[in-house]
Amino acid sequence: MGDLMQRVWDRALERRVPLAVQFDLTYRCNERCVHCYLDHDDHGEVTTAEVKDILDQLSAAGTLFLTLSGGELLLRKDFFELLTYARARRFDVKLKTNAILMGEREALRIRDLGVRQVQVSIYSHRAEVHDAITKVPGSLARSVAAIRFLAGHGLHVVIANVLMKPNASDYPGVRALAASLGVECSIDPTITPKMDGDTSIVSLRMDAPQLLQVFTDPSVAGEGFCATPAAIDTETLDSLPCSAGHTACYISPYGDIYPCVQFPLPSGNLRRQRFEEIWYDSPQLQEVRTIRMRDLPTCSSCSLVMNCTRCPGLAYMEGNMRGPSSADCDKSMLRASAAQEPGAAHHHAAVPSQGVPS
C-alpha cells in the first residue's frame, strides 16, 4: 500500500469512516459450490430503488471502495443499471463473479463503466475438479472464456483460488493458468461455516500436511503465508484485529449489516434504519470496536500472536469473538513450523486441529 493510501486509511480509521463496503446484491447463484456458505434461495432481496438509496447513503457516509458480489451478480436483471448508478456516484468498484454468464458484450460494458477490478473464482485448472466443486458441467471453460474477454478488453482480472481438500494440489496449475491468461491469482485456504451456523462444510478444510505443502512452497512465499514467530510487543497487543467494523462492513441482499462477510454478527438492517445510524450507533459494532489483541484471554499470551492471522469473525462463528479461532490457530502453528527446519515442520504438522498455541 502506498503512502497516500495508507494516510487515507489512517484518517478513515481516526474518523470512523466506512471506507470499504462489500454489498452482496443477491444470494442466488447459477453454481452450487460444495464449500459455499450461503443460502441461495431469495428471501426478499433489496429492490432496485432500495439498492440505489443504500448507495446514496454509503456515498454520504464517505465510502470509497465498493465491492459488489453475490451469489452471482449477473442473475440480477438490474445489475448493469445498479453498476451504472454506483459508478455515477464515483465509487471505486470491484466485482466478484463466477463469470459463466459473461460474454464479450458484458465485458465491454464493465470496461466502459470503469470498474477497477473483476475477481473470478477458479478452483482448478482441471475441468473435472473445478466442475465437481461448482456442480456445473462446463463451468471452468465458460469462466476461462469470460476471463479472456475481460482481460482482452483491458480489465484488471484476479483469479480467486479457494483451497480445500478436493483441489489442494491444484493451485500451481491455477497459477499457471492465470499467467497464461495474463491475469493475477490469489489463493486462500479459508473455508468458513455457513452463515446460518451449519458447520458441515468445515470438513472440506485442508488437513495439516496439505496446508504445510502450501506454506513451504517457495512459489507462494509472497502470499504472506510463512513467517518466523517474533517477540510480542505493545504495539501488536494494542492493534486492531482487522478493519471489520472500523473502516469496513458488509451488507447482505436483505439489507442486513454485519462487520464483515466472514463476521456474521447482526448489527442492524437498512430497511428499518439509516446506514449512518447503524454504523455509528449499533451496539454490536461498538462492541467489535472495543476489541484489541491484549483483551483476548488466550491469544494475547500466545507465542505466535505476532504472526497470527486470527479472524474475529471465524472466532465469533466458533462461539466467542474474543476467543481463538481453531482454524487460524492451526494455520499459525503451521506457518511457524514452515519457517523452521523440515523435521520441526513435520512434527508441528501433527498437532490436532483442536490445539491452541500458548
CSV table of C-alpha atoms in Angstrom, one decimal:
chain,number,residue,atom,x,y,z
A,1,MET,CA,0.0,0.0,0.0
A,2,GLY,CA,1.4,3.4,-1.0
A,3,ASP,CA,2.0,6.2,1.5
A,4,LEU,CA,-1.0,8.2,0.2
A,5,MET,CA,-3.5,5.3,0.5
A,6,GLN,CA,-2.0,4.5,4.0
A,7,ARG,CA,-2.8,8.0,5.0
A,8,VAL,CA,-6.3,7.7,3.6
A,9,TRP,CA,-6.9,4.5,5.6
A,10,ASP,CA,-5.4,6.0,8.8
A,11,ARG,CA,-7.6,9.1,8.5
A,12,ALA,CA,-10.7,6.9,7.9
A,13,LEU,CA,-9.9,4.9,11.0
A,14,GLU,CA,-9.4,8.0,13.0
A,15,ARG,CA,-12.7,9.5,11.9
A,16,ARG,CA,-14.5,6.1,11.7
A,17,VAL,CA,-15.3,6.4,8.1
A,18,PRO,CA,-16.8,3.2,6.4
A,19,LEU,CA,-14.2,3.5,3.6
A,20,ALA,CA,-14.8,0.0,2.2
A,21,VAL,CA,-18.1,-1.9,1.9
A,22,GLN,CA,-18.9,-5.2,0.4
A,23,PHE,CA,-22.5,-5.3,-0.8
A,24,ASP,CA,-23.9,-8.7,-1.9
A,25,LEU,CA,-26.8,-7.9,-4.3
A,26,THR,CA,-28.1,-11.5,-4.3
A,27,TYR,CA,-27.5,-14.9,-2.8
A,28,ARG,CA,-29.0,-16.6,-5.9
A,29,CYS,CA,-26.3,-18.4,-7.9
A,30,ASN,CA,-26.0,-20.5,-11.0
A,31,GLU,CA,-23.4,-22.6,-9.3
A,32,ARG,CA,-23.7,-24.8,-6.3
A,33,CYS,CA,-20.2,-24.9,-4.9
A,34,VAL,CA,-19.6,-27.6,-2.3
A,35,HIS,CA,-18.0,-25.1,0.1
A,36,CYS,CA,-20.4,-22.2,-0.3
A,37,TYR,CA,-21.6,-20.7,3.0
A,38,LEU,CA,-24.8,-19.1,1.5
A,39,ASP,CA,-28.5,-20.0,1.3
A,40,HIS,CA,-29.2,-19.5,-2.4
A,41,ASP,CA,-33.0,-19.0,-2.1
A,42,ASP,CA,-34.3,-15.5,-2.5
A,43,HIS,CA,-36.0,-14.4,0.8
A,44,GLY,CA,-36.8,-10.9,-0.4
A,45,GLU,CA,-33.8,-9.1,-1.9
A,46,VAL,CA,-33.5,-5.4,-1.8
A,47,THR,CA,-35.2,-3.8,-4.7
A,48,THR,CA,-33.5,-1.6,-7.4
A,49,ALA,CA,-34.8,1.5,-5.6
A,50,GLU,CA,-33.6,0.2,-2.3
A,51,VAL,CA,-30.1,-0.5,-3.6
A,52,LYS,CA,-29.8,3.0,-5.1
A,53,ASP,CA,-30.9,4.5,-1.8
A,54,ILE,CA,-28.3,2.4,0.1
A,55,LEU,CA,-25.6,3.5,-2.4
A,56,ASP,CA,-26.6,7.1,-1.8
A,57,GLN,CA,-26.3,6.6,2.0
A,58,LEU,CA,-22.9,4.9,1.6
A,59,SER,CA,-21.7,7.8,-0.6
A,60,ALA,CA,-22.9,10.4,2.1
A,61,ALA,CA,-21.1,8.4,4.8
A,62,GLY,CA,-17.8,8.5,2.9
A,63,THR,CA,-17.5,5.1,1.4
A,64,LEU,CA,-15.0,5.0,-1.5
A,65,PHE,CA,-14.3,1.3,-2.2
A,66,LEU,CA,-17.4,-0.7,-3.1
A,67,THR,CA,-17.2,-4.5,-3.7
A,68,LEU,CA,-20.3,-5.8,-5.4
A,69,SER,CA,-20.8,-9.6,-5.1
A,70,GLY,CA,-23.2,-12.4,-4.6
A,71,GLY,CA,-24.3,-15.2,-5.2
A,72,GLU,CA,-23.9,-14.4,-8.9
A,73,LEU,CA,-24.3,-10.7,-9.7
A,74,LEU,CA,-25.4,-11.3,-13.3
A,75,LEU,CA,-28.5,-13.1,-12.1
A,76,ARG,CA,-29.9,-9.7,-11.2
A,77,LYS,CA,-31.7,-8.3,-14.2
A,78,ASP,CA,-30.9,-4.8,-12.9
A,79,PHE,CA,-27.2,-5.4,-12.4
A,80,PHE,CA,-25.9,-3.0,-15.1
A,81,GLU,CA,-28.4,-0.4,-14.0
A,82,LEU,CA,-27.0,-0.6,-10.5
A,83,LEU,CA,-23.4,-0.7,-11.6
A,84,THR,CA,-24.0,2.4,-13.7
A,85,TYR,CA,-25.6,4.1,-10.7
A,86,ALA,CA,-22.6,3.1,-8.4
A,87,ARG,CA,-20.1,4.4,-10.9
A,88,ALA,CA,-22.1,7.7,-11.3
A,89,ARG,CA,-21.7,8.1,-7.5
A,90,ARG,CA,-17.9,7.7,-8.1
A,91,PHE,CA,-17.4,4.5,-6.1
A,92,ASP,CA,-14.2,2.6,-6.8
A,93,VAL,CA,-15.9,-0.6,-7.8
A,94,LYS,CA,-14.7,-4.2,-7.6
A,95,LEU,CA,-16.8,-7.1,-8.8
A,96,LYS,CA,-16.8,-10.7,-7.6
A,97,THR,CA,-18.3,-13.2,-10.1
A,98,ASN,CA,-18.1,-16.7,-11.4
A,99,ALA,CA,-18.4,-15.1,-14.9
A,100,ILE,CA,-20.1,-18.0,-16.6
A,101,LEU,CA,-22.9,-15.7,-17.8
A,102,MET,CA,-20.4,-13.1,-19.1
A,103,GLY,CA,-19.7,-12.7,-22.7
A,104,GLU,CA,-17.9,-10.0,-24.7
A,105,ARG,CA,-20.8,-7.6,-24.6
A,106,GLU,CA,-20.9,-7.7,-20.8
A,107,ALA,CA,-17.1,-7.4,-20.6
A,108,LEU,CA,-17.2,-4.3,-22.8
A,109,ARG,CA,-20.0,-2.7,-20.6
A,110,ILE,CA,-18.0,-3.4,-17.5
A,111,ARG,CA,-14.9,-1.9,-19.0
A,112,ASP,CA,-16.7,1.2,-20.3
A,113,LEU,CA,-18.2,1.8,-16.8
A,114,GLY,CA,-14.6,2.0,-15.4
A,115,VAL,CA,-14.7,-1.0,-13.0
A,116,ARG,CA,-11.3,-1.2,-11.2
A,117,GLN,CA,-11.2,-5.0,-10.8
A,118,VAL,CA,-13.1,-8.2,-11.6
A,119,GLN,CA,-12.4,-11.2,-9.4
A,120,VAL,CA,-13.4,-14.6,-10.9
A,121,SER,CA,-13.4,-17.8,-8.9
A,122,ILE,CA,-11.4,-20.7,-10.4
A,123,TYR,CA,-10.9,-23.8,-8.2
A,124,SER,CA,-8.8,-25.9,-10.5
A,125,HIS,CA,-7.1,-25.9,-14.0
A,126,ARG,CA,-8.7,-29.3,-14.4
A,127,ALA,CA,-12.3,-29.2,-15.6
A,128,GLU,CA,-13.1,-32.5,-13.7
A,129,VAL,CA,-12.1,-30.9,-10.4
A,130,HIS,CA,-13.4,-27.4,-10.9
A,131,ASP,CA,-16.8,-28.5,-12.3
A,132,ALA,CA,-17.2,-31.1,-9.5
A,133,ILE,CA,-16.8,-28.3,-7.0
A,134,THR,CA,-19.2,-25.9,-8.7
A,135,LYS,CA,-21.5,-28.8,-9.7
A,136,VAL,CA,-22.0,-27.2,-13.1
A,137,PRO,CA,-20.6,-29.2,-16.1
A,138,GLY,CA,-18.6,-26.9,-18.4
A,139,SER,CA,-18.3,-24.1,-15.8
A,140,LEU,CA,-14.5,-24.0,-16.0
A,141,ALA,CA,-14.5,-23.5,-19.8
A,142,ARG,CA,-17.1,-20.8,-19.5
A,143,SER,CA,-15.3,-18.9,-16.7
A,144,VAL,CA,-12.0,-19.1,-18.5
A,145,ALA,CA,-13.6,-17.8,-21.7
A,146,ALA,CA,-15.0,-14.8,-19.8
A,147,ILE,CA,-11.6,-14.1,-18.3
A,148,ARG,CA,-10.2,-13.9,-21.8
A,149,PHE,CA,-12.9,-11.4,-22.8
A,150,LEU,CA,-12.3,-9.3,-19.7
A,151,ALA,CA,-8.5,-9.3,-19.8
A,152,GLY,CA,-8.6,-8.9,-23.6
A,153,HIS,CA,-10.5,-5.6,-23.1
A,154,GLY,CA,-8.0,-4.2,-20.6
A,155,LEU,CA,-9.8,-5.1,-17.4
A,156,HIS,CA,-7.8,-5.9,-14.2
A,157,VAL,CA,-8.8,-9.5,-13.5
A,158,VAL,CA,-7.8,-11.5,-10.5
A,159,ILE,CA,-8.4,-15.3,-10.3
A,160,ALA,CA,-9.5,-16.3,-6.7
A,161,ASN,CA,-8.5,-19.8,-5.9
A,162,VAL,CA,-10.1,-21.1,-2.7
A,163,LEU,CA,-8.2,-24.1,-1.5
A,164,MET,CA,-9.9,-27.1,0.1
A,165,LYS,CA,-9.3,-30.9,0.2
A,166,PRO,CA,-10.7,-31.6,-3.3
A,167,ASN,CA,-8.3,-29.1,-5.0
A,168,ALA,CA,-5.5,-28.9,-2.5
A,169,SER,CA,-2.8,-29.9,-5.0
A,170,ASP,CA,-4.1,-27.8,-8.0
A,171,TYR,CA,-3.0,-24.3,-7.0
A,172,PRO,CA,0.2,-24.5,-9.1
A,173,GLY,CA,-1.9,-25.3,-12.2
A,174,VAL,CA,-4.3,-22.5,-11.4
A,175,ARG,CA,-1.4,-20.0,-11.1
A,176,ALA,CA,0.0,-21.2,-14.4
A,177,LEU,CA,-3.4,-20.8,-16.0
A,178,ALA,CA,-3.6,-17.2,-14.6
A,179,ALA,CA,-0.2,-16.5,-16.0
A,180,SER,CA,-1.2,-17.8,-19.5
A,181,LEU,CA,-4.2,-15.6,-19.4
A,182,GLY,CA,-2.2,-12.6,-18.3
A,183,VAL,CA,-4.1,-12.1,-15.0
A,184,GLU,CA,-3.3,-12.2,-11.3
A,185,CYS,CA,-4.1,-15.1,-9.0
A,186,SER,CA,-4.7,-15.2,-5.2
A,187,ILE,CA,-5.0,-18.3,-3.1
A,188,ASP,CA,-6.9,-18.6,0.1
A,189,PRO,CA,-7.2,-21.7,2.3
A,190,THR,CA,-10.1,-20.4,4.3
A,191,ILE,CA,-13.4,-22.4,4.5
A,192,THR,CA,-16.0,-20.8,6.8
A,193,PRO,CA,-19.1,-22.3,8.3
A,194,LYS,CA,-22.4,-21.4,6.6
A,195,MET,CA,-24.0,-18.1,7.7
A,196,ASP,CA,-26.8,-20.0,9.3
A,197,GLY,CA,-24.3,-21.7,11.7
A,198,ASP,CA,-24.1,-25.0,9.8
A,199,THR,CA,-20.5,-26.3,10.2
A,200,SER,CA,-20.7,-29.3,7.9
A,201,ILE,CA,-18.6,-27.7,5.1
A,202,VAL,CA,-15.8,-27.1,7.6
A,203,SER,CA,-14.8,-30.7,6.9
A,204,LEU,CA,-13.6,-29.5,3.5
A,205,ARG,CA,-10.7,-27.5,5.1
A,206,MET,CA,-7.3,-28.8,4.0
A,207,ASP,CA,-5.6,-31.0,6.5
A,208,ALA,CA,-2.2,-30.2,8.1
A,209,PRO,CA,0.0,-31.9,5.5
A,210,GLN,CA,-1.8,-30.2,2.7
A,211,LEU,CA,-1.5,-26.8,4.4
A,212,LEU,CA,2.1,-27.4,5.1
A,213,GLN,CA,2.8,-28.1,1.5
A,214,VAL,CA,1.4,-24.7,0.6
A,215,PHE,CA,3.1,-22.8,3.4
A,216,THR,CA,6.5,-24.3,2.4
A,217,ASP,CA,6.1,-23.7,-1.3
A,218,PRO,CA,8.6,-21.0,-2.4
A,219,SER,CA,6.4,-20.0,-5.3
A,220,VAL,CA,3.8,-18.6,-2.9
A,221,ALA,CA,6.1,-17.0,-0.4
A,222,GLY,CA,4.8,-13.6,-1.4
A,223,GLU,CA,1.3,-14.6,-0.3
A,224,GLY,CA,2.3,-13.9,3.4
A,225,PHE,CA,1.8,-17.5,4.5
A,226,CYS,CA,5.2,-18.1,6.1
A,227,ALA,CA,6.6,-16.1,8.9
A,228,THR,CA,9.0,-16.7,11.8
A,229,PRO,CA,7.5,-16.0,15.2
A,230,ALA,CA,8.6,-12.6,16.6
A,231,ALA,CA,8.7,-11.2,20.1
A,232,ILE,CA,5.4,-9.9,21.4
A,233,ASP,CA,5.4,-6.1,21.5
A,234,THR,CA,3.0,-3.5,23.0
A,235,GLU,CA,2.1,-2.1,19.6
A,236,THR,CA,0.8,-5.5,18.5
A,237,LEU,CA,-1.2,-6.0,21.6
A,238,ASP,CA,-2.9,-2.6,21.2
A,239,SER,CA,-3.6,-3.2,17.5
A,240,LEU,CA,-7.0,-3.8,15.9
A,241,PRO,CA,-7.7,-7.4,14.9
A,242,CYS,CA,-8.8,-6.2,11.4
A,243,SER,CA,-10.8,-3.5,9.6
A,244,ALA,CA,-14.2,-5.1,10.2
A,245,GLY,CA,-16.5,-2.6,11.9
A,246,HIS,CA,-13.8,0.1,11.9
A,247,THR,CA,-13.3,1.1,8.3
A,248,ALA,CA,-15.3,-1.7,6.6
A,249,CYS,CA,-18.5,-3.6,6.8
A,250,TYR,CA,-20.7,-6.0,4.8
A,251,ILE,CA,-24.3,-5.6,3.5
A,252,SER,CA,-26.5,-8.6,2.7
A,253,PRO,CA,-29.1,-8.8,-0.1
A,254,TYR,CA,-31.7,-8.2,2.6
A,255,GLY,CA,-30.2,-5.0,3.9
A,256,ASP,CA,-28.6,-6.6,6.9
A,257,ILE,CA,-25.3,-5.1,8.1
A,258,TYR,CA,-22.5,-7.2,9.5
A,259,PRO,CA,-18.9,-6.2,10.5
A,260,CYS,CA,-17.7,-8.4,7.6
A,261,VAL,CA,-18.9,-11.2,5.3
A,262,GLN,CA,-16.9,-13.6,7.4
A,263,PHE,CA,-18.2,-12.0,10.6
A,264,PRO,CA,-22.0,-12.5,10.6
A,265,LEU,CA,-22.8,-10.6,13.8
A,266,PRO,CA,-26.2,-9.0,13.1
A,267,SER,CA,-25.7,-5.3,13.6
A,268,GLY,CA,-28.8,-3.6,12.0
A,269,ASN,CA,-31.0,-3.6,9.0
A,270,LEU,CA,-31.2,-0.9,6.3
A,271,ARG,CA,-34.9,-1.5,5.8
A,272,ARG,CA,-35.5,-0.2,9.3
A,273,GLN,CA,-32.7,2.2,9.9
A,274,ARG,CA,-30.4,4.6,8.0
A,275,PHE,CA,-26.9,3.4,7.4
A,276,GLU,CA,-25.2,6.1,9.4
A,277,GLU,CA,-27.4,5.4,12.4
A,278,ILE,CA,-26.3,1.7,12.3
A,279,TRP,CA,-22.7,2.5,11.5
A,280,TYR,CA,-22.2,4.9,14.4
A,281,ASP,CA,-24.7,3.7,17.0
A,282,SER,CA,-25.1,-0.1,16.6
A,283,PRO,CA,-24.3,-1.7,20.0
A,284,GLN,CA,-22.9,-4.7,18.1
A,285,LEU,CA,-20.4,-2.6,16.1
A,286,GLN,CA,-19.5,-0.6,19.1
A,287,GLU,CA,-18.6,-3.9,20.9
A,288,VAL,CA,-16.5,-5.1,17.9
A,289,ARG,CA,-14.6,-1.8,18.1
A,290,THR,CA,-13.6,-2.3,21.7
A,291,ILE,CA,-11.6,-5.4,20.9
A,292,ARG,CA,-7.8,-5.3,21.0
A,293,MET,CA,-5.4,-8.2,20.9
A,294,ARG,CA,-4.4,-7.6,24.6
A,295,ASP,CA,-8.1,-8.1,25.5
A,296,LEU,CA,-8.2,-11.7,24.2
A,297,PRO,CA,-7.6,-14.0,27.1
A,298,THR,CA,-6.0,-16.8,25.1
A,299,CYS,CA,-4.5,-15.1,22.1
A,300,SER,CA,-2.7,-12.3,24.0
A,301,SER,CA,-0.4,-14.7,25.7
A,302,CYS,CA,0.2,-16.9,22.7
A,303,SER,CA,3.8,-17.0,21.4
A,304,LEU,CA,2.6,-16.8,17.8
A,305,VAL,CA,0.4,-13.7,18.3
A,306,MET,CA,2.8,-11.6,16.3
A,307,ASN,CA,2.2,-13.6,13.1
A,308,CYS,CA,-1.3,-14.9,13.6
A,309,THR,CA,-4.0,-14.3,11.0
A,310,ARG,CA,-6.7,-14.6,13.6
A,311,CYS,CA,-10.1,-13.6,12.2
A,312,PRO,CA,-12.6,-12.3,14.8
A,313,GLY,CA,-15.4,-13.4,12.5
A,314,LEU,CA,-14.3,-17.0,12.5
A,315,ALA,CA,-13.8,-16.8,16.3
A,316,TYR,CA,-17.4,-15.5,16.5
A,317,MET,CA,-18.7,-18.4,14.4
A,318,GLU,CA,-16.9,-20.8,16.8
A,319,GLY,CA,-18.8,-19.2,19.7
A,320,ASN,CA,-16.8,-16.2,21.0
A,321,MET,CA,-15.5,-13.2,19.1
A,322,ARG,CA,-12.9,-12.7,21.9
A,323,GLY,CA,-11.7,-16.2,21.7
A,324,PRO,CA,-9.3,-18.1,19.4
A,325,SER,CA,-10.3,-19.4,16.0
A,326,SER,CA,-9.1,-23.0,15.8
A,327,ALA,CA,-8.6,-22.8,12.1
A,328,ASP,CA,-6.3,-19.7,12.5
A,329,CYS,CA,-4.5,-21.4,15.3
A,330,ASP,CA,-3.8,-24.4,13.1
A,331,LYS,CA,-2.5,-22.1,10.3
A,332,SER,CA,-0.4,-20.1,12.6
A,333,MET,CA,1.3,-23.1,14.0
A,334,LEU,CA,1.9,-24.5,10.5
A,335,ARG,CA,3.3,-21.2,9.3
A,336,ALA,CA,5.7,-21.1,12.2
A,337,SER,CA,6.7,-24.7,11.5
A,338,ALA,CA,7.2,-24.0,7.8
A,339,ALA,CA,9.8,-21.3,8.8
A,340,GLN,CA,11.8,-23.9,10.8
A,341,GLU,CA,13.8,-27.0,9.8
A,342,PRO,CA,11.8,-29.6,7.9
A,343,GLY,CA,11.9,-32.1,10.8
A,344,ALA,CA,10.3,-29.5,13.1
A,345,ALA,CA,7.8,-28.6,10.5
A,346,HIS,CA,6.5,-32.2,10.2
A,347,HIS,CA,6.5,-32.5,14.0
A,348,HIS,CA,4.2,-29.5,14.4
A,349,ALA,CA,2.0,-30.5,11.5
A,350,ALA,CA,0.8,-33.4,13.6
A,351,VAL,CA,-0.8,-31.1,16.2
A,352,PRO,CA,-4.6,-31.8,16.2
A,353,SER,CA,-7.0,-29.1,15.0
A,354,GLN,CA,-8.4,-28.5,18.4
A,355,GLY,CA,-5.0,-27.4,19.7
A,356,VAL,CA,-4.5,-23.8,20.8
A,357,PRO,CA,-0.9,-22.4,20.8
A,358,SER,CA,0.2,-21.0,24.1
